[in-house]
Amino acid sequence: MKIGRMWGALAVVASVSGSAVAAAALSGATNSAVTFTATGPGGLKIEGKTPELSVDEKDGRVTIAVALANLDTGIALRNKHMRDKYLEVAKFPRAELVIARSDLKLPTEASPGAQAQGTAPASMTMHGTTKPVTVTFSVKRAAGTSFEVEGTTKVDMKEFGIDVPSYLGVTVKPGVDIAARFTVADR
Amino acid sequence: MSFFIAPPRTRRLVRRDIIRSARVASCARSLALALAFAVAAVGLLMSREASAYPSMIRHGYTTCSVCHVDPSGAGLLTAYGRAQSELLLSTRYSKRAESEGEEASPRSEAFFGVLPLPEWLLVGGWLREGYLWNTSDGKLVDKRFLQMRADLGAHVSVGRFRANGTLGVANGASAALAQQAWVTSNADKEGLNLVSREHWAGAEFADGAVFVRAGRMNLPFGLRNIEHFSWVRSETRTDTNQAQSHGLAASFAFGQWRGEAMALAGNLQLNPDRYRERGVSAFAEYAVSSSVAVGASSLVTYAETDIASKRETYRHAHGLFARAAAKRLVLLAEADLLGASTKQVGSEVGATAFVQADIEVVQGVHAMATFEALQRAERDAKGSVGGWLSAAWFIYPHIDVRGDVVARSVLAATNSVTTTTYLLQLHGYL
């Protein structure tokens, strides 16, 4: 979600106007929340959450980075398995989503509360592997040059070389929903 | 009690005459109406149950089938459930274990890890003993040991097919709370009887999201809470102690939704046949989030002779339930409309409600406060209220102790009685 939101914010900034886009850059992120959701048999749902998200824009590319070291699923042993055995956080500490600013849509109206939404192609880097993904986002203009962004995307952990988690006969599905929300500034 | 348990060779349905057919047709119409009501209620409420420890929602477990072989909760644990019992339910005595995620130990396995088992076989055993004091209007009227449960259970899975069964013993002193699960019929007050609370076989479909099974099962209804004599369980006759029924059930778990519907063929361990309740019971639950779930239940049954009223009875229960967790606090709530329709008395409506707050003081130590209310579906029945104060300590994987003080004000037509029950329990799960 956070990643998606970041992308959305990026898109918003990019779409404000060509000249404005060229002059401004998205950076920072506040009020962030990222959730990775995996599902398993019998309605099992596992949510990993972290507020550690950052946004940076350079050369027309917006990078939304999520630090994975403190991703919390609510159960200490599960966190340990996720970080050490599957995500290998020590080797691959961040997940990154990169999106072209020109693919982002921002609210065209300058008044607070104005909204825009869309989808955009992006690239996701996780566990040392980069794959294309599609991000769905919505952007709401906040005060000044700030935007509240929400976004979602879905990844297949097998495509990123991540072993599908399995514990005592319970194996989750490889598809993981990622949702992000954050507030970003276009300076 | 005026009903009895017949020997196994007589334990089958025998009445199939024209009168029964007419009654069944009438019952079917009622059931269809009830189903329509249930579906409509579920649709309207956009509602999602619970296990014997529905408070496990505090750990984000809104569903039960990952930890229990019964898709709607309670009973035999899976290997995953055994591990969670140690990791999440029991007190952990090392800070490292709690904060750094220490692995579950072999003692969480079946028979404390002493007996290695193949993956296709799950076994377990329950031993629950208690001591009870009952007072009525402040006067001690009863005190005794209770042998609450002494069962063994096994579950076998082969591909998509699964079979499960429990077998145990119950002594004469616990007849009132086990007789409907007897498979033998030793009427001696000091004698022992074999009991089988569950025995069923079924198959999974849709990658395990759907499970169809037949046999003797817990009725899918409301919170599957362990307090089997709470009014929401005893008055709806949906407790996991002895109120199981034979029948055919289908459960599902899709996304945020979970539920089960069961066609009740009656408790075939209850004889004679005229006491067996036939009908349907179902619930559906929707997980609003990983810490909040709401659901709706519906039950309609017909018995030629109701075991309580001794009258030909259509019995209804329809209600809502919810679970919500906020850090160490879990709230459980259920409210049910009760209905009974007999030729002699006509239709009567009652209701029952249950609200419980469960605080996990430290991991494995729970303090619980419960409020319950009851208005029986009987003419001239007055309302009753009850309050529970309880504490439970999951001392070690699969060993727990619990104490309850239950005060109830039972209002009768001409007088009222205040009862207080003090109950201590020791429970071990092998």
Coordinates of C-alpha atoms in Angstrom, one line a residue:
Chain A
M1 CA 0.0 0.0 0.0
K2 CA 2.7 2.4 1.0
I3 CA 4.6 1.6 -2.2
G4 CA 1.5 2.1 -4.2
R5 CA 0.7 5.3 -2.5
M6 CA 4.2 6.5 -3.1
W7 CA 3.8 5.7 -6.8
G8 CA 0.6 7.4 -6.8
A9 CA 2.0 10.5 -5.3
L10 CA 4.8 10.4 -7.7
A11 CA 2.4 10.2 -10.5
V12 CA 0.4 13.0 -9.2
V13 CA 3.4 15.2 -9.0
A14 CA 4.4 14.3 -12.5
S15 CA 1.0 15.0 -13.9
V16 CA 0.5 18.5 -12.4
S17 CA 2.2 20.0 -15.4
G18 CA 5.2 19.4 -17.6
S19 CA 7.1 22.4 -16.4
A20 CA 6.1 22.0 -12.8
V21 CA 7.1 18.4 -13.0
A22 CA 10.5 19.3 -14.3
A23 CA 10.9 21.8 -11.5
A24 CA 9.7 19.8 -8.6
A25 CA 10.7 16.5 -7.1
L26 CA 8.9 14.2 -4.7
S27 CA 10.7 13.5 -1.5
G28 CA 10.3 12.4 2.0
A29 CA 7.3 10.6 3.4
T30 CA 5.2 11.0 6.5
N31 CA 2.2 9.2 8.0
S32 CA 3.5 6.1 6.2
A33 CA 2.1 2.6 6.5
V34 CA 3.0 -0.4 4.4
T35 CA 1.3 -3.7 4.6
F36 CA 2.3 -7.0 3.0
T37 CA -0.5 -9.5 3.0
A38 CA -0.1 -13.2 2.4
T39 CA -2.9 -15.8 2.5
G40 CA -2.9 -19.5 3.2
P41 CA -5.3 -22.4 3.7
G42 CA -8.5 -22.2 5.6
G43 CA -8.7 -18.4 5.4
L44 CA -5.3 -17.9 7.0
K45 CA -4.2 -14.3 6.5
I46 CA -0.8 -12.9 7.5
E47 CA -0.1 -9.2 7.5
G48 CA 3.3 -7.8 7.8
K49 CA 3.4 -4.1 8.6
T50 CA 6.0 -1.4 8.8
P51 CA 5.9 2.4 8.8
E52 CA 9.5 2.6 7.4
L53 CA 9.0 4.0 4.0
S54 CA 10.8 6.8 2.1
V55 CA 10.3 8.5 -1.2
D56 CA 13.0 10.0 -3.4
E57 CA 13.0 11.4 -6.9
K58 CA 15.9 11.7 -9.3
D59 CA 16.2 12.1 -13.0
G60 CA 12.4 11.7 -13.5
R61 CA 12.3 8.4 -11.6
V62 CA 10.6 8.2 -8.3
T63 CA 11.9 5.6 -5.9
I64 CA 9.7 4.3 -3.0
A65 CA 11.8 2.3 -0.6
V66 CA 10.6 0.2 2.3
A67 CA 13.0 -1.0 5.0
L68 CA 12.2 -4.6 5.8
A69 CA 14.2 -5.2 9.0
N70 CA 11.3 -4.2 11.3
L71 CA 8.5 -5.7 9.3
D72 CA 6.1 -7.0 12.0
T73 CA 3.5 -9.8 11.5
G74 CA 2.5 -9.8 15.2
I75 CA 4.2 -13.0 16.1
A76 CA 7.9 -13.0 17.1
L77 CA 8.8 -16.4 15.6
R78 CA 7.0 -15.6 12.4
N79 CA 8.9 -12.4 12.1
K80 CA 12.1 -14.2 12.6
H81 CA 11.3 -16.8 9.9
M82 CA 10.2 -14.0 7.5
R83 CA 13.3 -11.9 8.0
D84 CA 15.9 -14.6 8.2
K85 CA 14.7 -17.5 6.2
Y86 CA 12.5 -16.0 3.4
L87 CA 13.3 -12.3 2.9
E88 CA 16.9 -12.6 4.0
V89 CA 16.8 -9.1 5.3
A90 CA 20.5 -9.1 6.3
K91 CA 21.4 -9.4 2.6
F92 CA 18.4 -7.6 1.1
P93 CA 17.4 -5.0 3.6
R94 CA 15.0 -3.0 1.3
A95 CA 12.2 -3.4 -1.1
E96 CA 12.1 -0.7 -3.8
L97 CA 9.5 0.4 -6.2
V98 CA 10.7 2.7 -9.1
I99 CA 8.2 4.5 -11.3
A100 CA 8.7 7.2 -13.9
R101 CA 7.3 10.5 -12.8
S102 CA 5.8 10.9 -16.2
D103 CA 3.6 7.9 -15.6
L104 CA 2.1 9.4 -12.5
K105 CA -1.2 11.4 -12.3
L106 CA -1.7 14.2 -9.9
P107 CA -4.9 16.2 -9.2
T108 CA -5.2 18.9 -11.7
E109 CA -7.0 21.2 -9.4
A110 CA -4.9 23.2 -7.0
S111 CA -7.4 23.1 -4.2
P112 CA -6.9 20.8 -1.2
G113 CA -8.9 17.7 -1.5
A114 CA -8.6 17.4 -5.2
Q115 CA -8.1 13.8 -6.2
A116 CA -6.6 11.8 -9.1
Q117 CA -6.2 8.1 -9.6
G118 CA -4.7 5.7 -12.0
T119 CA -2.4 2.8 -12.7
A120 CA 1.2 2.9 -13.7
P121 CA 4.0 0.5 -14.7
A122 CA 6.8 0.2 -12.3
S123 CA 9.7 -2.0 -11.3
M124 CA 9.9 -3.8 -8.0
T125 CA 13.2 -4.8 -6.5
M126 CA 13.1 -7.3 -3.7
H127 CA 15.4 -10.1 -2.5
G128 CA 17.9 -8.9 -5.0
T129 CA 15.6 -9.4 -8.0
T130 CA 13.9 -6.8 -10.1
K131 CA 10.6 -7.5 -11.8
P132 CA 8.0 -5.3 -13.5
V133 CA 4.7 -4.7 -11.7
T134 CA 1.6 -2.6 -12.1
V135 CA 0.6 -0.1 -9.4
T136 CA -2.8 1.2 -8.7
F137 CA -2.9 4.5 -6.9
S138 CA -5.0 7.4 -5.7
V139 CA -3.7 10.8 -4.9
K140 CA -5.3 13.5 -2.8
R141 CA -3.9 17.0 -2.7
A142 CA -3.2 18.0 0.9
A143 CA -2.0 21.4 2.1
G144 CA 0.5 23.2 0.1
T145 CA 2.6 21.0 -2.1
S146 CA 1.8 17.8 -0.1
F147 CA -0.1 14.8 -1.4
E148 CA -1.7 12.0 0.4
V149 CA -1.0 8.8 -1.6
E150 CA -2.5 5.3 -1.4
G151 CA -1.4 2.5 -3.7
T152 CA -1.5 -1.2 -4.1
T153 CA 0.3 -3.8 -6.1
K154 CA 0.7 -7.6 -6.1
V155 CA 3.9 -9.7 -6.4
D156 CA 4.6 -13.4 -6.7
M157 CA 7.3 -14.2 -4.2
K158 CA 8.6 -17.1 -6.4
E159 CA 9.4 -14.6 -9.1
F160 CA 11.7 -12.8 -6.7
G161 CA 13.5 -16.0 -5.7
I162 CA 11.8 -16.1 -2.3
D163 CA 11.0 -19.5 -0.9
V164 CA 7.3 -19.9 -0.3
P165 CA 6.8 -19.9 3.5
S166 CA 5.7 -23.2 4.9
Y167 CA 5.5 -24.1 8.6
L168 CA 4.3 -27.4 10.1
G169 CA 2.1 -28.3 7.2
V170 CA 0.7 -24.8 6.6
T171 CA 2.0 -23.2 3.3
V172 CA 1.0 -19.8 2.2
K173 CA 0.2 -18.8 -1.3
P174 CA 3.0 -17.2 -3.3
G175 CA 1.0 -14.1 -4.2
V176 CA 1.5 -11.2 -1.8
D177 CA -0.6 -8.0 -1.8
I178 CA 1.3 -4.9 -1.0
A179 CA -0.5 -1.8 0.1
A180 CA 1.0 1.5 1.1
R181 CA -0.2 5.0 2.1
F182 CA 1.9 8.0 2.9
T183 CA 2.0 11.8 2.6
V184 CA 4.7 13.1 0.3
A185 CA 5.9 16.6 -0.6
D186 CA 6.6 17.9 -4.1
R187 CA 9.3 20.4 -3.6
Chain B
M1 CA -34.0 -38.0 32.7
S2 CA -36.7 -39.7 30.7
F3 CA -34.5 -40.4 27.6
F4 CA -32.0 -43.1 27.5
I5 CA -29.1 -44.4 25.4
A6 CA -29.9 -47.6 23.6
P7 CA -27.3 -50.3 22.8
P8 CA -25.5 -49.7 19.5
R9 CA -27.5 -52.3 17.6
T10 CA -30.7 -50.4 18.1
R11 CA -29.1 -47.0 17.2
R12 CA -30.7 -46.3 13.9
L13 CA -33.6 -44.4 12.5
V14 CA -36.8 -46.5 12.4
R15 CA -39.8 -44.2 12.0
R16 CA -40.6 -43.6 8.4
D17 CA -44.4 -43.5 8.2
I18 CA -46.8 -41.1 6.6
I19 CA -47.1 -38.9 9.6
R20 CA -43.4 -38.5 9.7
S21 CA -43.4 -37.6 6.0
A22 CA -45.9 -34.9 6.6
R23 CA -44.0 -33.6 9.5
V24 CA -40.8 -33.6 7.5
A25 CA -42.4 -31.7 4.7
S26 CA -43.7 -29.1 7.2
C27 CA -40.3 -29.0 8.8
A28 CA -38.7 -28.6 5.4
R29 CA -40.8 -25.5 4.8
S30 CA -39.8 -24.1 8.1
L31 CA -36.2 -24.8 7.3
A32 CA -36.4 -23.2 4.0
L33 CA -37.8 -20.1 5.6
A34 CA -35.1 -20.2 8.2
L35 CA -32.4 -20.6 5.6
A36 CA -33.9 -17.7 3.7
F37 CA -33.8 -15.6 6.9
A38 CA -30.2 -16.6 7.5
V39 CA -29.1 -15.8 4.1
A40 CA -30.9 -12.5 4.2
A41 CA -29.4 -11.7 7.6
V42 CA -25.9 -12.5 6.4
G43 CA -26.4 -10.4 3.3
L44 CA -27.7 -7.5 5.2
L45 CA -25.1 -7.6 7.9
M46 CA -22.2 -8.3 5.6
S47 CA -21.1 -10.2 8.5
R48 CA -17.8 -13.3 9.4
E49 CA -16.6 -17.5 14.3
A50 CA -14.6 -18.8 16.7
S51 CA -12.8 -21.7 18.1
A52 CA -12.8 -23.1 21.6
Y53 CA -10.5 -20.1 22.2
P54 CA -12.1 -17.6 19.9
S55 CA -9.9 -15.0 21.7
M56 CA -7.1 -16.2 19.4
I57 CA -8.2 -13.3 17.3
R58 CA -5.8 -11.2 19.5
H59 CA -3.1 -12.8 17.4
G60 CA -4.7 -12.1 14.1
Y61 CA -6.2 -15.5 13.7
T62 CA -9.8 -14.8 12.5
T63 CA -10.3 -18.4 11.3
C64 CA -9.9 -21.7 13.1
S65 CA -9.0 -24.4 10.5
V66 CA -5.2 -23.7 10.5
C67 CA -5.0 -24.8 14.1
H68 CA -7.9 -27.2 14.4
V69 CA -9.0 -30.1 12.3
D70 CA -12.6 -28.9 12.7
P71 CA -12.9 -26.1 10.2
S72 CA -15.1 -24.2 12.6
G73 CA -12.8 -24.6 15.6
A74 CA -12.4 -26.6 18.8
G75 CA -11.2 -30.2 19.2
L76 CA -8.1 -31.8 17.9
L77 CA -5.1 -29.6 17.0
T78 CA -3.1 -29.6 13.9
A79 CA 0.7 -29.6 14.1
Y80 CA 0.6 -25.9 13.4
G81 CA -2.0 -25.4 16.2
R82 CA 0.1 -27.3 18.7
A83 CA 3.0 -25.0 18.0
Q84 CA 0.8 -21.9 18.3
S85 CA -0.4 -23.3 21.6
E86 CA 3.1 -23.1 23.0
L87 CA 4.2 -20.0 21.2
L88 CA 1.1 -17.9 21.7
L89 CA -1.2 -19.4 24.3
S90 CA 1.1 -20.7 27.0
T91 CA 3.2 -18.7 29.4
R92 CA 6.8 -18.4 28.1
Y93 CA 9.3 -18.2 30.9
S94 CA 12.2 -16.8 28.9
K95 CA 12.2 -13.3 27.7
R96 CA 14.2 -14.4 24.7
A97 CA 11.5 -16.9 23.8
E98 CA 8.9 -14.2 23.7
S99 CA 10.8 -11.3 22.1
E100 CA 13.2 -13.1 19.8
G101 CA 11.0 -15.8 18.4
E102 CA 12.3 -19.0 19.9
E103 CA 11.1 -22.1 18.0
A104 CA 8.3 -24.3 19.5
S105 CA 9.8 -27.1 21.5
P106 CA 9.1 -30.9 21.1
R107 CA 6.9 -30.7 24.2
S108 CA 4.2 -29.0 22.1
E109 CA 3.9 -32.1 19.9
A110 CA 1.6 -35.0 20.5
F111 CA 2.2 -36.8 23.8
F112 CA 4.8 -34.1 24.6
G113 CA 7.0 -35.3 21.7
V114 CA 7.7 -38.7 23.2
L115 CA 5.8 -40.4 20.4
P116 CA 6.9 -39.4 16.8
L117 CA 4.0 -39.6 14.4
P118 CA 3.7 -39.5 10.6
E119 CA 2.4 -36.3 9.0
W120 CA -0.8 -38.0 7.9
L121 CA -1.8 -38.8 11.5
L122 CA -2.7 -36.5 14.2
V123 CA -3.6 -37.7 17.7
G124 CA -4.5 -36.0 20.9
G125 CA -6.0 -36.6 24.3
W126 CA -8.0 -34.5 26.7
L127 CA -8.2 -34.8 30.4
R128 CA -10.3 -32.1 32.2
E129 CA -11.0 -32.5 35.9
G130 CA -12.8 -30.1 38.1
Y131 CA -14.2 -29.4 41.5
L132 CA -17.6 -27.6 41.9
W133 CA -19.3 -25.8 44.7
N134 CA -22.9 -24.7 44.2
T135 CA -24.8 -22.3 46.4
S136 CA -28.4 -21.3 46.2
D137 CA -29.4 -18.1 47.9
G138 CA -26.2 -18.3 49.9
K139 CA -26.6 -21.9 51.0
L140 CA -24.2 -24.6 49.9
V141 CA -26.3 -27.2 48.0
D142 CA -23.8 -29.2 46.1
K143 CA -20.0 -29.9 46.1
R144 CA -18.2 -32.6 44.1
F145 CA -15.4 -33.6 41.9
L146 CA -16.2 -33.5 38.2
Q147 CA -14.7 -35.7 35.6
M148 CA -15.3 -33.3 32.7
R149 CA -13.5 -35.0 29.9
A150 CA -11.3 -38.0 29.3
D151 CA -11.1 -38.5 25.6
L152 CA -8.6 -39.6 23.0
G153 CA -8.8 -38.4 19.4
A154 CA -7.2 -39.2 16.1
H155 CA -7.3 -37.6 12.6
V156 CA -6.1 -39.2 9.4
S157 CA -5.6 -37.4 6.1
V158 CA -5.0 -39.0 2.8
G159 CA -4.9 -36.6 -0.1
R160 CA -8.0 -34.6 0.0
F161 CA -9.8 -37.0 2.3
R162 CA -9.9 -36.7 6.0
A163 CA -11.4 -38.7 8.9
N164 CA -11.6 -37.8 12.6
G165 CA -12.9 -39.4 15.7
T166 CA -12.8 -39.2 19.5
L167 CA -13.5 -41.8 22.1
G168 CA -13.5 -41.4 25.8
V169 CA -15.0 -42.4 29.0
A170 CA -17.5 -40.6 31.2
N171 CA -18.5 -41.6 34.7
G172 CA -22.0 -41.7 36.1
A173 CA -21.5 -38.5 38.1
S174 CA -21.0 -36.6 34.8
A175 CA -24.0 -38.2 33.1
A176 CA -26.0 -34.9 32.8
L177 CA -23.1 -33.3 30.8
A178 CA -22.1 -36.3 28.7
Q179 CA -25.1 -38.6 28.3
Q180 CA -26.0 -37.4 24.9
A181 CA -22.5 -38.5 23.7
W182 CA -22.7 -41.9 25.2
V183 CA -22.1 -44.9 22.9
T184 CA -22.8 -47.4 25.7
S185 CA -25.7 -47.4 28.1
N186 CA -24.5 -48.2 31.5
A187 CA -27.2 -46.7 33.7
D188 CA -25.3 -47.5 36.9
K189 CA -24.7 -44.2 38.7
E190 CA -21.2 -45.3 39.6
G191 CA -20.6 -46.9 36.2
L192 CA -18.6 -45.8 33.2
N193 CA -19.7 -45.2 29.7
L194 CA -17.9 -44.8 26.4
V195 CA -18.4 -41.4 24.8
S196 CA -17.8 -40.3 21.3
R197 CA -18.3 -36.6 20.8
E198 CA -17.0 -36.4 17.3
H199 CA -16.6 -38.9 14.4
W200 CA -16.7 -37.7 10.9
A201 CA -15.1 -38.1 7.5
G202 CA -15.0 -35.8 4.5
A203 CA -13.1 -34.3 1.6
E204 CA -11.6 -31.0 0.8
F205 CA -12.2 -29.1 -2.4
A206 CA -11.1 -25.8 -4.0
D207 CA -7.6 -26.1 -2.6
G208 CA -8.9 -26.7 0.9
A209 CA -11.2 -23.7 0.9
V210 CA -14.3 -26.0 1.0
F211 CA -14.6 -29.0 3.2
V212 CA -17.6 -31.4 3.0
R213 CA -18.0 -33.9 5.8
A214 CA -20.5 -36.3 7.3
G215 CA -20.7 -37.8 10.8
R216 CA -21.2 -36.5 14.3
M217 CA -20.0 -32.9 14.5
N218 CA -20.2 -29.7 16.5
L219 CA -23.2 -27.6 15.4
P220 CA -22.0 -24.6 13.4
F221 CA -23.5 -21.8 15.4
G222 CA -22.3 -18.7 17.2
L223 CA -19.1 -18.3 19.2
R224 CA -17.5 -21.7 19.7
N225 CA -16.6 -20.7 23.2
I226 CA -15.4 -23.2 25.8
E227 CA -17.9 -22.2 28.4
H228 CA -20.4 -24.9 27.5
F229 CA -22.9 -24.0 30.2
S230 CA -23.0 -20.4 29.2
W231 CA -26.6 -19.7 28.2
V232 CA -25.8 -18.9 24.6
R233 CA -24.4 -22.4 24.3
S234 CA -26.7 -24.4 26.6
E235 CA -30.0 -22.7 25.5
T236 CA -29.2 -23.0 21.8
R237 CA -27.9 -26.5 22.4
T238 CA -24.8 -25.8 20.5
D239 CA -22.0 -26.6 23.0
T240 CA -19.0 -28.7 22.2
N241 CA -19.4 -30.9 25.2
Q242 CA -22.2 -33.2 24.2
A243 CA -24.5 -31.2 21.9
Q244 CA -23.1 -32.5 18.6
S245 CA -25.3 -34.0 16.0
H246 CA -24.9 -36.4 13.1
G247 CA -25.4 -34.9 9.7
L248 CA -23.8 -33.5 6.6
A249 CA -21.9 -30.3 6.7
A250 CA -20.1 -28.0 4.3
S251 CA -17.6 -25.3 5.4
F252 CA -15.9 -22.6 3.4
A253 CA -13.2 -20.0 3.8
F254 CA -12.9 -17.4 1.0
G255 CA -11.1 -14.2 1.6
Q256 CA -12.7 -12.4 4.5
W257 CA -15.6 -14.8 4.7
R258 CA -15.9 -18.1 6.6
G259 CA -18.8 -20.2 7.4
E260 CA -20.4 -23.6 7.7
A261 CA -23.9 -25.1 7.1
M262 CA -25.0 -28.4 8.5
A263 CA -28.0 -30.6 7.7
L264 CA -28.8 -32.2 11.1
A265 CA -29.9 -35.9 10.9
G266 CA -30.2 -35.9 14.7
N267 CA -28.0 -37.2 17.4
L268 CA -28.0 -40.9 16.6
Q269 CA -26.5 -41.6 20.0
L270 CA -29.7 -40.4 21.6
N271 CA -32.6 -42.9 21.8
P272 CA -35.3 -43.4 21.1
D273 CA -35.5 -41.7 17.7
R274 CA -38.3 -39.4 18.7
Y275 CA -35.9 -37.3 20.8
R276 CA -33.5 -36.6 17.9
E277 CA -33.6 -33.0 16.6
R278 CA -33.4 -32.7 12.8
G279 CA -33.0 -29.6 10.8
V280 CA -30.3 -27.2 9.9
S281 CA -27.7 -25.0 11.6
A282 CA -25.4 -22.5 10.0
F283 CA -23.2 -19.5 10.5
A284 CA -21.2 -17.1 8.4
E285 CA -18.6 -14.7 9.6
Y286 CA -16.8 -11.8 8.0
A287 CA -13.4 -10.5 9.1
V288 CA -13.7 -6.8 9.0
S289 CA -10.0 -6.7 9.8
S290 CA -7.4 -9.0 11.3
S291 CA -8.7 -8.1 14.7
V292 CA -12.5 -7.7 14.2
A293 CA -15.0 -10.3 13.0
V294 CA -18.8 -10.3 13.0
G295 CA -21.1 -13.1 12.1
A296 CA -24.6 -14.4 12.0
S297 CA -26.0 -17.8 12.9
S298 CA -29.3 -19.6 12.4
L299 CA -30.7 -22.9 13.6
V300 CA -34.0 -24.6 13.1
T301 CA -34.8 -28.1 14.4
Y302 CA -37.7 -30.4 14.7
A303 CA -38.1 -33.1 17.3
E304 CA -41.1 -35.4 17.8
T305 CA -40.4 -35.2 21.5
D306 CA -38.2 -32.4 22.8
I307 CA -35.9 -33.7 25.5
A308 CA -36.7 -30.8 27.8
S309 CA -40.4 -30.1 27.2
K310 CA -41.4 -33.6 26.2
R311 CA -43.5 -32.0 23.5
E312 CA -43.4 -32.2 19.7
T313 CA -41.3 -29.0 19.1
Y314 CA -39.9 -26.8 16.3
R315 CA -36.9 -25.1 17.9
H316 CA -35.3 -21.9 16.5
A317 CA -32.2 -19.9 17.3
H318 CA -31.1 -17.0 15.2
G319 CA -28.4 -14.5 16.2
L320 CA -25.4 -12.4 15.8
F321 CA -21.9 -12.6 17.2
A322 CA -18.7 -10.6 17.1
R323 CA -15.1 -10.7 18.2
A324 CA -12.8 -7.8 18.6
A325 CA -9.2 -7.5 19.8
A326 CA -7.3 -4.5 20.9
K327 CA -3.8 -5.4 22.1
R328 CA -4.3 -7.6 25.3
L329 CA -8.1 -7.2 25.4
V330 CA -10.5 -9.3 23.5
L331 CA -14.2 -8.8 23.5
L332 CA -16.6 -11.6 22.6
A333 CA -20.3 -11.1 22.1
E334 CA -23.3 -13.1 21.0
A335 CA -27.0 -12.4 21.0
D336 CA -29.6 -15.0 19.9
L337 CA -33.3 -15.0 19.5
L338 CA -34.8 -18.3 20.8
G339 CA -38.0 -19.8 19.5
A340 CA -40.1 -22.8 20.4
S341 CA -43.3 -23.9 18.7
T342 CA -45.4 -26.7 20.0
K343 CA -49.0 -27.8 19.3
Q344 CA -49.9 -27.6 22.9
V345 CA -48.6 -24.1 23.7
G346 CA -48.1 -22.5 20.4
S347 CA -45.1 -20.3 19.6
E348 CA -42.9 -18.7 22.3
V349 CA -40.0 -16.4 21.8
G350 CA -37.1 -15.8 24.1
A351 CA -33.6 -14.4 23.8
T352 CA -30.1 -14.9 25.3
A353 CA -27.0 -12.8 25.2
F354 CA -23.3 -13.1 26.2
V355 CA -20.6 -10.6 26.5
Q356 CA -17.1 -11.4 27.6
A357 CA -14.0 -9.3 28.1
D358 CA -10.8 -11.3 28.2
I359 CA -7.5 -9.6 29.2
E360 CA -4.3 -11.4 28.8
V361 CA -2.4 -10.0 31.8
V362 CA 0.9 -11.6 30.7
Q363 CA 1.2 -14.3 28.1
G364 CA -0.7 -17.3 29.2
V365 CA -2.6 -15.6 32.1
H366 CA -6.1 -14.4 31.4
A367 CA -8.6 -12.5 33.5
M368 CA -12.2 -12.6 32.2
A369 CA -15.4 -10.9 33.0
T370 CA -18.6 -12.2 31.5
F371 CA -22.2 -10.9 31.5
E372 CA -25.0 -13.0 30.2
A373 CA -28.8 -12.8 30.1
L374 CA -31.6 -15.2 29.3
Q375 CA -35.3 -15.1 28.6
R376 CA -36.4 -18.6 27.8
A377 CA -38.9 -19.2 25.0
E378 CA -41.5 -20.3 27.5
R379 CA -44.8 -18.8 28.5
D380 CA -44.5 -16.8 31.7
A381 CA -40.7 -17.1 31.7
K382 CA -39.0 -14.1 33.3
G383 CA -35.6 -12.8 32.6
S384 CA -32.4 -14.1 34.2
V385 CA -29.0 -12.5 34.4
G386 CA -25.6 -13.9 35.2
G387 CA -22.1 -12.7 35.8
W388 CA -18.8 -14.5 35.6
L389 CA -15.4 -13.7 37.0
S390 CA -12.8 -16.1 35.7
A391 CA -9.1 -16.6 35.6
A392 CA -7.1 -19.0 33.5
W393 CA -3.4 -19.8 33.4
F394 CA -1.9 -21.8 30.5
I395 CA 1.0 -22.9 32.6
Y396 CA 2.8 -25.1 30.1
P397 CA 2.1 -26.2 26.6
H398 CA -1.2 -28.0 26.8
I399 CA -1.7 -27.7 30.5
D400 CA -3.9 -25.1 32.0
V401 CA -5.9 -24.3 35.1
R402 CA -9.0 -22.2 35.4
G403 CA -11.2 -20.8 38.1
D404 CA -14.7 -19.4 37.7
V405 CA -17.2 -17.7 39.9
V406 CA -20.6 -17.7 38.3
A407 CA -23.4 -15.8 39.9
R408 CA -26.9 -16.1 38.3
S409 CA -30.2 -14.6 39.3
V410 CA -32.8 -17.0 37.8
L411 CA -36.2 -15.5 37.9
A412 CA -39.1 -17.9 37.9
A413 CA -42.8 -17.1 37.6
T414 CA -43.4 -17.0 41.4
N415 CA -40.0 -16.5 42.9
S416 CA -36.4 -15.9 42.1
V417 CA -33.2 -17.8 43.0
T418 CA -29.7 -16.5 43.1
T419 CA -27.1 -19.2 42.5
T420 CA -23.4 -19.0 42.8
T421 CA -21.1 -21.6 41.3
Y422 CA -17.4 -21.9 42.1
L423 CA -15.5 -24.1 39.7
L424 CA -11.9 -25.1 39.6
Q425 CA -10.5 -26.9 36.6
L426 CA -7.3 -28.6 35.6
H427 CA -6.9 -29.4 31.9
G428 CA -4.3 -31.4 30.1
Y429 CA -4.1 -32.0 26.3
L430 CA -1.8 -34.8 25.3

